Amino acid sequence: MDREAGDGGRGDDGDRRTTPPPETDDRFSVPLRGVAVDRETRCAHYDDPVDVIAFRFPCCGAYYPCFSCHEELADHDGERIPRSAFGEPGVLCGACGATLSVEAYLACDEACPDCGAAFNPGCRRHHDRYLET
């Protein structure tokens, strides 16, 4: 891989933070935790330009960029967002800071409805880790 350490190949300032419970990352408007998270929610595990979302884990009341961040930092198994809560905020766009309901996220066609930032279409493969099916 031909990336500079910590910048995901984007040339940003490398300002990455690991935030374990009970702390949250103050750069975001929602409680967020993760491993080596940049300003747009890319993490140590998912670091491509389109990796700019974070999901809320009901067990923690906090957002994590990915299930691996939760597995690494939490001392319990992750709970999925129940179908009954799909109308509530559950997904953060790291590009603009918008919080989306799960319904809005699932209907958005892999782009933020607020700012148009592209979301990773591969996230669909992992929905069962975040969302009740």
PDB file of C-alpha atoms in Angstrom, residues 26-90:
ATOM      1  CA  ASP A  26     -15.404  15.693  20.833  1.00  0.00           C
ATOM      2  CA  ARG A  27     -14.977  16.392  17.110  1.00  0.00           C
ATOM      3  CA  PHE A  28     -18.433  14.973  16.443  1.00  0.00           C
ATOM      4  CA  SER A  29     -21.900  16.188  17.410  1.00  0.00           C
ATOM      5  CA  VAL A  30     -22.875  12.698  18.561  1.00  0.00           C
ATOM      6  CA  PRO A  31     -21.058  10.428  21.022  1.00  0.00           C
ATOM      7  CA  LEU A  32     -18.510   8.586  18.876  1.00  0.00           C
ATOM      8  CA  ARG A  33     -15.798   6.068  19.724  1.00  0.00           C
ATOM      9  CA  GLY A  34     -13.366   4.212  17.531  1.00  0.00           C
ATOM     10  CA  VAL A  35      -9.817   3.187  16.674  1.00  0.00           C
ATOM     11  CA  ALA A  36      -7.622   5.714  14.839  1.00  0.00           C
ATOM     12  CA  VAL A  37     -10.630   7.738  13.654  1.00  0.00           C
ATOM     13  CA  ASP A  38     -10.110  10.719  11.365  1.00  0.00           C
ATOM     14  CA  ARG A  39     -12.286  13.833  11.117  1.00  0.00           C
ATOM     15  CA  GLU A  40     -14.678  12.107   8.686  1.00  0.00           C
ATOM     16  CA  THR A  41     -15.108   8.823  10.653  1.00  0.00           C
ATOM     17  CA  ARG A  42     -12.634   6.718   8.691  1.00  0.00           C
ATOM     18  CA  CYS A  43     -10.994   4.302  11.077  1.00  0.00           C
ATOM     19  CA  ALA A  44      -8.103   1.863  11.362  1.00  0.00           C
ATOM     20  CA  HIS A  45     -10.259  -0.868   9.798  1.00  0.00           C
ATOM     21  CA  TYR A  46     -12.078   0.990   6.999  1.00  0.00           C
ATOM     22  CA  ASP A  47     -10.089   3.835   5.525  1.00  0.00           C
ATOM     23  CA  ASP A  48     -11.121   4.440   1.933  1.00  0.00           C
ATOM     24  CA  PRO A  49     -12.443   7.832   0.800  1.00  0.00           C
ATOM     25  CA  VAL A  50     -16.028   6.497   0.875  1.00  0.00           C
ATOM     26  CA  ASP A  51     -15.778   5.140   4.437  1.00  0.00           C
ATOM     27  CA  VAL A  52     -17.513   8.133   5.999  1.00  0.00           C
ATOM     28  CA  ILE A  53     -20.347   6.721   8.088  1.00  0.00           C
ATOM     29  CA  ALA A  54     -20.701   5.547  11.646  1.00  0.00           C
ATOM     30  CA  PHE A  55     -23.502   3.467  13.133  1.00  0.00           C
ATOM     31  CA  ARG A  56     -25.102   3.889  16.554  1.00  0.00           C
ATOM     32  CA  PHE A  57     -24.762   0.864  18.800  1.00  0.00           C
ATOM     33  CA  PRO A  58     -27.782   0.771  21.150  1.00  0.00           C
ATOM     34  CA  CYS A  59     -25.794  -1.164  23.758  1.00  0.00           C
ATOM     35  CA  CYS A  60     -23.436   1.786  24.211  1.00  0.00           C
ATOM     36  CA  GLY A  61     -25.567   4.726  23.146  1.00  0.00           C
ATOM     37  CA  ALA A  62     -22.576   5.682  20.991  1.00  0.00           C
ATOM     38  CA  TYR A  63     -21.626   5.634  17.328  1.00  0.00           C
ATOM     39  CA  TYR A  64     -18.712   3.574  16.008  1.00  0.00           C
ATOM     40  CA  PRO A  65     -17.209   3.762  12.488  1.00  0.00           C
ATOM     41  CA  CYS A  66     -17.377  -0.028  12.222  1.00  0.00           C
ATOM     42  CA  PHE A  67     -18.144  -3.249  14.036  1.00  0.00           C
ATOM     43  CA  SER A  68     -14.409  -3.950  14.425  1.00  0.00           C
ATOM     44  CA  CYS A  69     -13.947  -0.698  16.365  1.00  0.00           C
ATOM     45  CA  HIS A  70     -16.768  -1.772  18.676  1.00  0.00           C
ATOM     46  CA  GLU A  71     -15.302  -5.260  19.085  1.00  0.00           C
ATOM     47  CA  GLU A  72     -11.889  -3.793  19.910  1.00  0.00           C
ATOM     48  CA  LEU A  73     -13.031  -1.171  22.397  1.00  0.00           C
ATOM     49  CA  ALA A  74     -16.217  -2.424  24.071  1.00  0.00           C
ATOM     50  CA  ASP A  75     -16.300  -5.129  26.707  1.00  0.00           C
ATOM     51  CA  HIS A  76     -19.492  -6.710  25.354  1.00  0.00           C
ATOM     52  CA  ASP A  77     -21.097  -7.936  22.155  1.00  0.00           C
ATOM     53  CA  GLY A  78     -22.607  -5.256  19.958  1.00  0.00           C
ATOM     54  CA  GLU A  79     -26.376  -4.833  19.831  1.00  0.00           C
ATOM     55  CA  ARG A  80     -27.997  -4.127  16.484  1.00  0.00           C
ATOM     56  CA  ILE A  81     -30.404  -1.259  15.934  1.00  0.00           C
ATOM     57  CA  PRO A  82     -33.867  -2.841  16.212  1.00  0.00           C
ATOM     58  CA  ARG A  83     -36.357  -2.455  13.358  1.00  0.00           C
ATOM     59  CA  SER A  84     -38.613  -0.539  15.718  1.00  0.00           C
ATOM     60  CA  ALA A  85     -35.934   2.187  15.890  1.00  0.00           C
ATOM     61  CA  PHE A  86     -35.239   2.513  12.136  1.00  0.00           C
ATOM     62  CA  GLY A  87     -37.079   5.865  12.126  1.00  0.00           C
ATOM     63  CA  GLU A  88     -34.687   7.314  14.739  1.00  0.00           C
ATOM     64  CA  PRO A  89     -31.154   8.677  14.253  1.00  0.00           C
ATOM     65  CA  GLY A  90     -28.777   5.757  13.809  1.00  0.00           C
TER      66      GLY A  90
END
